[in-house]
Short mmCIF file of C-alpha atoms and ligand atoms in Angstrom, two decimals:
data_model
loop_
_atom_site.label_atom_id
_atom_site.label_comp_id
_atom_site.label_asym_id
_atom_site.label_seq_id
_atom_site.Cartn_x
_atom_site.Cartn_y
_atom_site.Cartn_z
CA MET A 1 -0.03 -0.07 -0.16
CA GLN A 2 0.96 3.06 -1.04
CA PRO A 3 0.09 7.41 -0.83
CA ARG A 4 -0.97 8.58 -4.49
CA ASP A 5 1.63 9.54 -6.18
CA LEU A 6 2.78 13.23 -4.55
CA SER A 7 5.57 13.79 -6.16
CA ALA A 8 4.47 17.26 -7.38
CA HIS A 9 4.75 18.00 -4.04
CA ALA A 10 7.69 19.36 -2.66
CA PRO A 11 8.08 18.12 0.82
CA TYR A 12 8.52 20.47 3.49
CA VAL A 13 12.10 20.35 5.48
CA PRO A 14 11.50 22.34 8.50
CA GLY A 15 15.34 23.65 9.49
CA ARG A 16 17.28 21.20 12.27
CA GLY A 17 16.46 21.98 15.74
CA THR A 18 19.33 22.59 17.92
CA GLU A 19 19.40 20.01 20.23
CA GLU A 20 20.34 18.08 16.55
CA VAL A 21 22.86 19.83 15.29
CA ALA A 22 24.21 20.49 19.44
CA ARG A 23 24.63 16.45 19.57
CA GLU A 24 25.88 15.74 15.74
CA LEU A 25 28.79 18.39 17.17
CA GLY A 26 29.50 17.51 20.98
CA MET A 27 27.93 20.37 21.77
CA ASP A 28 25.24 21.74 24.53
CA PRO A 29 22.51 23.24 22.58
CA GLU A 30 22.46 26.42 25.35
CA ASP A 31 25.80 27.19 23.62
CA LEU A 32 23.69 27.18 20.45
CA THR A 33 23.71 30.65 18.79
CA LYS A 34 19.71 29.73 16.55
CA LEU A 35 19.03 32.65 13.94
CA SER A 36 17.93 30.64 11.11
CA SER A 37 13.93 30.96 12.03
CA ASN A 38 13.47 34.41 12.18
CA GLU A 39 12.44 33.36 16.14
CA ASN A 40 11.87 36.37 18.44
CA PRO A 41 15.08 35.58 20.80
CA HIS A 42 13.44 37.67 23.63
CA GLY A 43 11.22 34.60 24.51
CA PRO A 44 7.43 35.19 25.28
CA SER A 45 5.64 37.47 27.57
CA PRO A 46 6.15 36.37 30.76
CA LYS A 47 2.07 36.93 30.58
CA ALA A 48 1.63 34.51 27.78
CA VAL A 49 3.62 32.15 29.83
CA ALA A 50 1.59 32.71 33.08
CA ALA A 51 -1.30 32.43 30.76
CA ILE A 52 -0.33 29.21 29.23
CA GLU A 53 -0.10 27.46 32.86
CA ASP A 54 -3.42 28.71 33.54
CA ALA A 55 -5.06 26.88 30.82
CA ALA A 56 -3.11 24.31 31.32
CA PRO A 57 -6.34 22.53 32.46
CA THR A 58 -8.11 23.39 29.87
CA VAL A 59 -6.75 20.83 27.60
CA SER A 60 -8.54 17.90 28.42
CA VAL A 61 -11.54 19.22 26.66
CA TYR A 62 -11.71 20.44 22.46
CA PRO A 63 -11.16 24.40 22.45
CA LYS A 64 -13.86 26.18 21.11
CA THR A 65 -13.29 26.79 17.13
CA ALA A 66 -14.92 30.11 16.14
CA HIS A 67 -15.40 33.81 17.39
CA THR A 68 -13.46 33.20 20.48
CA ASP A 69 -12.36 35.44 23.19
CA LEU A 70 -9.47 36.19 20.71
CA THR A 71 -11.62 36.88 17.48
CA GLU A 72 -12.79 39.52 19.63
CA ARG A 73 -10.15 41.36 20.30
CA LEU A 74 -8.17 40.88 16.78
CA ALA A 75 -11.66 42.34 15.58
CA ASP A 76 -11.19 45.04 18.39
CA LYS A 77 -7.40 46.07 17.24
CA TRP A 78 -8.27 46.29 14.03
CA ASP A 79 -11.79 47.75 13.75
CA LEU A 80 -12.96 44.65 11.82
CA ALA A 81 -16.30 42.35 12.19
CA PRO A 82 -15.12 39.39 14.18
CA GLU A 83 -16.51 36.94 11.48
CA GLN A 84 -13.49 38.51 9.34
CA VAL A 85 -10.71 37.41 11.88
CA TRP A 86 -10.10 33.95 11.40
CA VAL A 87 -8.46 32.56 14.10
CA SER A 88 -5.77 29.74 12.83
CA PRO A 89 -3.04 27.19 13.94
CA GLY A 90 0.08 29.81 12.31
CA ALA A 91 -0.25 31.93 9.30
CA ASP A 92 0.25 28.26 7.69
CA GLY A 93 -2.70 27.47 8.52
CA SER A 94 -4.93 31.06 7.51
CA ILE A 95 -2.98 30.12 4.85
CA ASP A 96 -4.63 26.58 3.80
CA TYR A 97 -7.77 28.12 5.32
CA LEU A 98 -7.53 31.64 2.58
CA THR A 99 -6.45 28.76 -0.18
CA ARG A 100 -9.96 26.42 0.29
CA ALA A 101 -11.85 29.18 0.27
CA MET A 102 -10.17 30.35 -2.85
CA LEU A 103 -9.06 27.60 -5.53
CA GLU A 104 -10.62 25.59 -7.85
CA PRO A 105 -8.57 22.31 -9.00
CA ASP A 106 -6.58 23.33 -11.35
CA ASP A 107 -6.32 27.18 -10.40
CA ARG A 108 -3.82 28.96 -10.34
CA ILE A 109 -1.99 31.33 -7.83
CA LEU A 110 0.82 33.99 -8.39
CA GLU A 111 3.40 34.94 -5.54
CA PRO A 112 6.40 35.89 -5.55
CA ALA A 113 10.10 34.44 -5.46
CA PRO A 114 11.84 34.00 -4.02
CA GLY A 115 9.11 33.54 -1.42
CA PHE A 116 7.86 31.74 0.88
CA SER A 117 7.42 28.21 -0.08
CA TYR A 118 3.49 27.36 2.27
CA TYR A 119 2.22 29.74 -0.31
CA SER A 120 2.72 26.78 -3.19
CA MET A 121 2.45 23.59 -0.86
CA SER A 122 -0.70 24.93 -0.12
CA ALA A 123 -1.61 25.33 -3.36
CA ARG A 124 -0.53 22.40 -4.81
CA TYR A 125 -2.45 20.49 -1.66
CA HIS A 126 -5.70 21.96 -2.75
CA HIS A 127 -5.54 20.42 -6.37
CA GLY A 128 -4.18 23.76 -7.53
CA ASP A 129 -0.35 25.33 -9.23
CA ALA A 130 1.76 28.01 -8.63
CA VAL A 131 3.17 30.71 -11.22
CA GLN A 132 5.99 33.15 -10.05
CA TYR A 133 6.77 36.55 -9.99
CA GLU A 134 10.19 38.42 -9.28
CA VAL A 135 10.93 40.26 -6.64
CA SER A 136 14.65 40.80 -7.68
CA LYS A 137 15.66 42.33 -10.13
CA GLY A 138 19.18 43.52 -10.68
CA ASP A 139 20.66 44.16 -7.36
CA ASP A 140 17.67 45.46 -5.51
CA PHE A 141 14.46 43.67 -4.08
CA GLU A 142 12.41 46.68 -4.82
CA GLN A 143 8.69 45.69 -4.80
CA THR A 144 5.90 47.37 -7.05
CA ALA A 145 2.37 46.71 -8.75
CA ASP A 146 4.15 46.67 -11.77
CA ARG A 147 5.96 43.52 -11.21
CA VAL A 148 3.02 41.26 -10.50
CA LEU A 149 0.99 43.02 -13.26
CA ASP A 150 3.76 41.54 -15.97
CA ALA A 151 3.37 38.23 -14.25
CA TYR A 152 -0.47 38.55 -13.24
CA ASP A 153 -2.73 36.26 -15.49
CA GLY A 154 -5.92 36.35 -13.82
CA GLU A 155 -4.96 33.80 -10.69
CA ARG A 156 -7.28 33.72 -8.46
CA MET A 157 -4.95 34.12 -5.62
CA VAL A 158 -2.00 36.58 -5.37
CA TYR A 159 0.81 36.66 -2.27
CA LEU A 160 2.23 39.93 -0.80
CA THR A 161 4.66 39.14 1.77
CA THR A 162 5.37 42.23 3.02
CA PRO A 163 8.00 42.91 4.55
CA HIS A 164 8.95 39.92 2.39
CA ASN A 165 10.88 36.91 3.03
CA PRO A 166 14.21 35.99 2.66
CA THR A 167 14.44 39.68 1.70
CA GLY A 168 13.39 41.97 3.91
CA SER A 169 12.05 44.74 1.14
CA VAL A 170 8.51 46.21 1.45
CA PHE A 171 5.56 46.12 -0.48
CA PRO A 172 4.63 50.27 -0.31
CA ARG A 173 1.21 51.18 0.22
CA ASP A 174 0.43 52.85 -2.67
CA GLU A 175 1.56 50.02 -4.68
CA LEU A 176 -0.53 47.81 -2.59
CA VAL A 177 -3.45 49.43 -3.66
CA GLU A 178 -2.37 50.27 -6.94
CA LEU A 179 -2.52 46.45 -7.32
CA ALA A 180 -5.90 45.90 -5.35
CA ASP A 181 -7.25 48.25 -7.89
CA SER A 182 -5.76 46.59 -10.80
CA VAL A 183 -6.38 42.60 -11.06
CA GLU A 184 -9.52 41.26 -12.05
CA ASP A 185 -12.66 40.70 -9.90
CA HIS A 186 -12.15 37.16 -9.45
CA THR A 187 -8.63 37.51 -7.76
CA LEU A 188 -8.12 37.45 -4.14
CA LEU A 189 -4.61 39.42 -3.30
CA VAL A 190 -3.21 38.11 0.12
CA VAL A 191 -0.85 40.71 2.01
CA ASP A 192 0.93 38.39 4.11
CA GLU A 193 2.21 40.71 7.11
CA ALA A 194 3.62 37.39 9.48
CA TYR A 195 6.53 40.34 10.24
CA GLY A 196 4.98 42.97 10.56
CA GLU A 197 5.08 44.42 13.52
CA PHE A 198 9.04 44.61 12.53
CA ALA A 199 8.09 47.19 9.67
CA GLU A 200 7.65 51.02 9.45
CA GLU A 201 4.77 50.45 7.17
CA PRO A 202 1.45 50.20 8.40
CA SER A 203 -1.01 47.38 8.37
CA ALA A 204 -2.97 46.92 5.24
CA ILE A 205 -5.58 45.70 7.33
CA ASP A 206 -7.53 48.80 7.36
CA LEU A 207 -7.59 48.37 3.12
CA LEU A 208 -10.38 46.06 3.76
CA SER A 209 -12.84 48.69 4.76
CA GLU A 210 -12.84 49.61 1.31
CA TYR A 211 -12.03 46.79 -0.85
CA ASP A 212 -13.23 43.26 -1.24
CA ASN A 213 -10.62 41.42 -2.72
CA VAL A 214 -7.77 42.22 0.02
CA ALA A 215 -6.83 39.52 2.52
CA VAL A 216 -4.55 40.05 5.26
CA LEU A 217 -1.83 37.81 7.33
CA ARG A 218 -0.84 38.11 10.61
CA THR A 219 0.87 35.29 13.52
CA PHE A 220 2.12 35.59 16.84
CA SER A 221 5.19 33.34 15.77
CA LYS A 222 7.33 36.65 15.24
CA ALA A 223 7.26 39.23 17.48
CA TYR A 224 4.87 37.94 19.75
CA GLY A 225 7.56 35.27 20.08
CA LEU A 226 4.43 32.31 20.30
CA ALA A 227 6.07 29.85 17.16
CA GLY A 228 5.47 26.70 18.81
CA LEU A 229 2.09 27.46 20.01
CA ARG A 230 0.86 27.58 16.19
CA ILE A 231 -1.61 30.51 16.47
CA GLY A 232 -1.80 33.04 13.44
CA TYR A 233 -5.32 34.35 11.77
CA ALA A 234 -6.41 36.10 8.49
CA CYS A 235 -8.28 38.91 8.10
CA VAL A 236 -10.16 38.47 4.75
CA PRO A 237 -13.27 40.51 3.55
CA GLU A 238 -16.54 40.91 4.81
CA ALA A 239 -19.09 39.45 2.04
CA TRP A 240 -16.36 36.23 3.19
CA ALA A 241 -18.71 36.33 6.78
CA ASP A 242 -20.36 32.73 6.94
CA ALA A 243 -17.02 30.60 5.02
CA TYR A 244 -14.66 30.06 8.00
CA ALA A 245 -17.28 27.60 9.44
CA ARG A 246 -16.87 25.83 6.10
CA VAL A 247 -12.91 25.88 5.20
CA ASN A 248 -11.40 25.69 8.68
CA THR A 249 -9.97 22.94 10.70
CA PRO A 250 -11.76 21.89 13.58
CA PHE A 251 -9.88 22.71 16.66
CA ALA A 252 -7.52 23.40 15.41
CA ALA A 253 -6.14 26.55 17.26
CA SER A 254 -6.24 25.45 20.99
CA GLU A 255 -7.23 26.91 23.18
CA VAL A 256 -4.49 27.53 25.20
CA ALA A 257 -2.50 28.86 22.14
CA CYS A 258 -5.45 31.65 22.14
CA ARG A 259 -4.84 32.60 25.69
CA ALA A 260 -2.12 33.06 25.67
CA ALA A 261 -2.19 35.15 22.45
CA LEU A 262 -4.70 37.35 24.37
CA ALA A 263 -1.75 37.67 27.23
CA ALA A 264 0.68 38.25 24.67
CA LEU A 265 -2.07 41.35 23.39
CA ASP A 266 -1.73 42.91 26.34
CA ASP A 267 1.61 43.23 26.84
CA GLU A 268 2.31 45.50 24.94
CA ALA A 269 5.85 47.01 26.67
CA HIS A 270 7.32 43.45 25.36
CA VAL A 271 6.50 43.36 21.98
CA GLU A 272 7.60 46.73 21.85
CA LYS A 273 10.60 45.51 23.38
CA SER A 274 11.08 43.02 20.93
CA VAL A 275 10.42 45.53 17.43
CA GLU A 276 13.31 47.74 18.86
CA SER A 277 15.34 44.70 19.74
CA ALA A 278 15.23 43.47 16.01
CA ARG A 279 15.97 47.07 14.68
CA TRP A 280 19.01 47.59 16.79
CA SER A 281 20.04 44.21 16.04
CA ARG A 282 19.23 44.49 12.03
CA ASP A 283 21.25 47.64 12.15
CA TYR A 284 24.29 46.17 13.99
CA LEU A 285 24.29 42.84 11.22
CA ARG A 286 23.88 45.70 7.97
CA GLU A 287 27.04 47.87 9.84
CA HIS A 288 29.36 45.00 10.24
CA LEU A 289 29.13 42.16 8.46
CA ASP A 290 31.65 41.52 5.84
CA ALA A 291 29.36 41.27 2.93
CA PRO A 292 27.05 43.00 0.84
CA THR A 293 23.25 43.00 2.67
CA TRP A 294 20.23 44.55 1.74
CA GLU A 295 17.92 46.59 3.79
CA SER A 296 15.33 44.71 5.77
CA GLU A 297 12.07 45.93 7.50
CA GLY A 298 12.03 42.06 9.40
CA ASN A 299 13.16 40.64 12.11
CA PHE A 300 16.40 39.09 9.73
CA VAL A 301 19.16 40.47 7.35
CA LEU A 302 19.59 38.92 3.68
CA ALA A 303 23.53 38.63 3.21
CA GLU A 304 25.49 37.49 0.24
CA VAL A 305 28.44 35.38 1.30
CA GLY A 306 29.34 33.53 -2.09
CA ASP A 307 29.23 30.46 -1.16
CA ALA A 308 25.94 30.33 1.16
CA THR A 309 26.51 26.29 1.74
CA ALA A 310 29.49 26.22 2.58
CA VAL A 311 29.35 29.22 5.07
CA THR A 312 26.30 27.85 6.90
CA GLU A 313 27.89 24.63 7.94
CA ALA A 314 31.37 26.54 8.46
CA ALA A 315 29.13 28.76 10.98
CA GLN A 316 27.42 25.55 12.07
CA ARG A 317 31.07 24.34 13.17
CA GLU A 318 31.08 27.49 15.06
CA GLY A 319 27.90 27.00 16.88
CA VAL A 320 25.73 29.46 14.93
CA ILE A 321 23.10 28.41 12.88
CA VAL A 322 22.00 30.95 9.80
CA ARG A 323 19.68 30.10 7.60
CA ASP A 324 21.69 28.92 3.56
CA CYS A 325 18.86 30.68 1.39
CA GLY A 326 19.84 28.16 -1.13
CA SER A 327 16.11 26.52 -0.88
CA PHE A 328 14.78 30.06 -1.81
CA GLY A 329 16.67 30.23 -5.41
CA LEU A 330 19.47 32.35 -3.61
CA PRO A 331 22.75 30.24 -3.73
CA GLU A 332 25.23 32.70 -2.80
CA CYS A 333 22.83 34.39 0.01
CA ILE A 334 22.48 33.42 4.01
CA ARG A 335 19.34 34.88 6.17
CA VAL A 336 20.53 35.90 9.20
CA SER A 337 17.41 36.15 12.22
CA CYS A 338 18.17 39.24 15.01
CA GLY A 339 18.92 37.86 17.88
CA THR A 340 19.61 39.53 20.94
CA GLU A 341 23.18 41.89 21.42
CA ALA A 342 25.05 38.89 22.61
CA GLN A 343 24.20 36.99 19.83
CA THR A 344 24.02 39.10 17.00
CA LYS A 345 27.33 40.00 17.98
CA ARG A 346 28.68 36.53 18.18
CA ALA A 347 27.10 36.19 15.04
CA VAL A 348 28.97 38.87 13.35
CA ASP A 349 32.47 37.78 14.74
CA VAL A 350 31.54 34.01 13.10
CA LEU A 351 30.34 34.61 10.20
CA ASN A 352 33.74 37.07 9.62
CA ARG A 353 35.92 34.22 10.92
CA VAL A 354 34.20 32.63 7.50
CA VAL A 355 32.82 34.57 5.18
N1 PMP B 1 4.70 33.63 6.18
C1 PMP B 1 6.10 34.56 5.78
C2 PMP B 1 6.40 34.96 5.38
C3 PMP B 1 6.79 33.50 7.20
O1 PMP B 1 7.21 33.72 7.21
C4 PMP B 1 6.19 32.10 7.49
C5 PMP B 1 7.04 31.81 8.45
N2 PMP B 1 8.48 31.41 8.64
C6 PMP B 1 4.88 32.08 7.49
C7 PMP B 1 3.74 33.20 6.91
C8 PMP B 1 4.24 31.29 9.20
O2 PMP B 1 4.18 31.66 10.20
P1 PMP B 1 3.06 30.82 11.43
O3 PMP B 1 2.53 29.53 10.63
O4 PMP B 1 4.79 30.34 12.39
O5 PMP B 1 2.67 31.99 11.77
#
């Protein structure tokens, strides 16, 4: 007995955990500096940790699936109707929900290249396909409506990532508006703001009051430091009120995760500290790395180092884990996540030795 032919589905290979790498290197995991997955180096808010402990007894019962307190709170925060907030297991879950809501078999999405791999994976899981537009051009990673529209051919979904992963570039708001005005009626623009908190540019969520063809993704994995809890959300057009219950995975976002996210939202100081720290770290990386880097509005910096695999492996042997961007189609680049001050300085020391 075999599963159906899965050869069209690229395997998702997550970065290795610190324990596995430490074991291989014969090191203590504590001695590793992991700057490969754009996580929050300051961890979660202590308020979120307390909420997780308090919520522990709830795990024997199923969580609520819709209109949780978290939904209401997020609707309030972004001035939306609660039905417009789709809570999901990470932004990845939101991508699946939107794909299910939009794609018929053989429909296509248009996605950025280089870009986040899960957009096309989700489309293919749902019997659709993906085509790409170029984010990179020459020496810059400028994101413009024209560049998307040059590639656009009536796809059902168009993904924009801002700040972009792995480049850190942003999709300016006026370009976003131009795009929302230009695409055909059946096309949904999905603005992925997984790294939105780190950018100066305001969220595109307010566009939902004017446009019925825009959805925005957000997550608690990055600035809020809750990556392991798997909690995120999509903000969807007003007219989609009854679609959530038709596309979500039952009980996918746990009560523990929802309560932790609520507590994290209440700890603005922790988010501010995390954002400030990331901004310091990315400036430090750009200033001190002996390699060309690009301006970034995310909690990471892309650097051109020649042979990214060789550099990543050499840095790892010295206890610093960064992302080899070969899998993004950038074999000459690494992506270094923003760390604490000590982690950032260590990464620069090690990388400058091995580049
Ligand atoms: N979008 C982008 C651009 C990402 O980089 C990531 C995670 N790395 C996600 C979405 C998914 O994040 P999560 O599922 O942890 O919320």
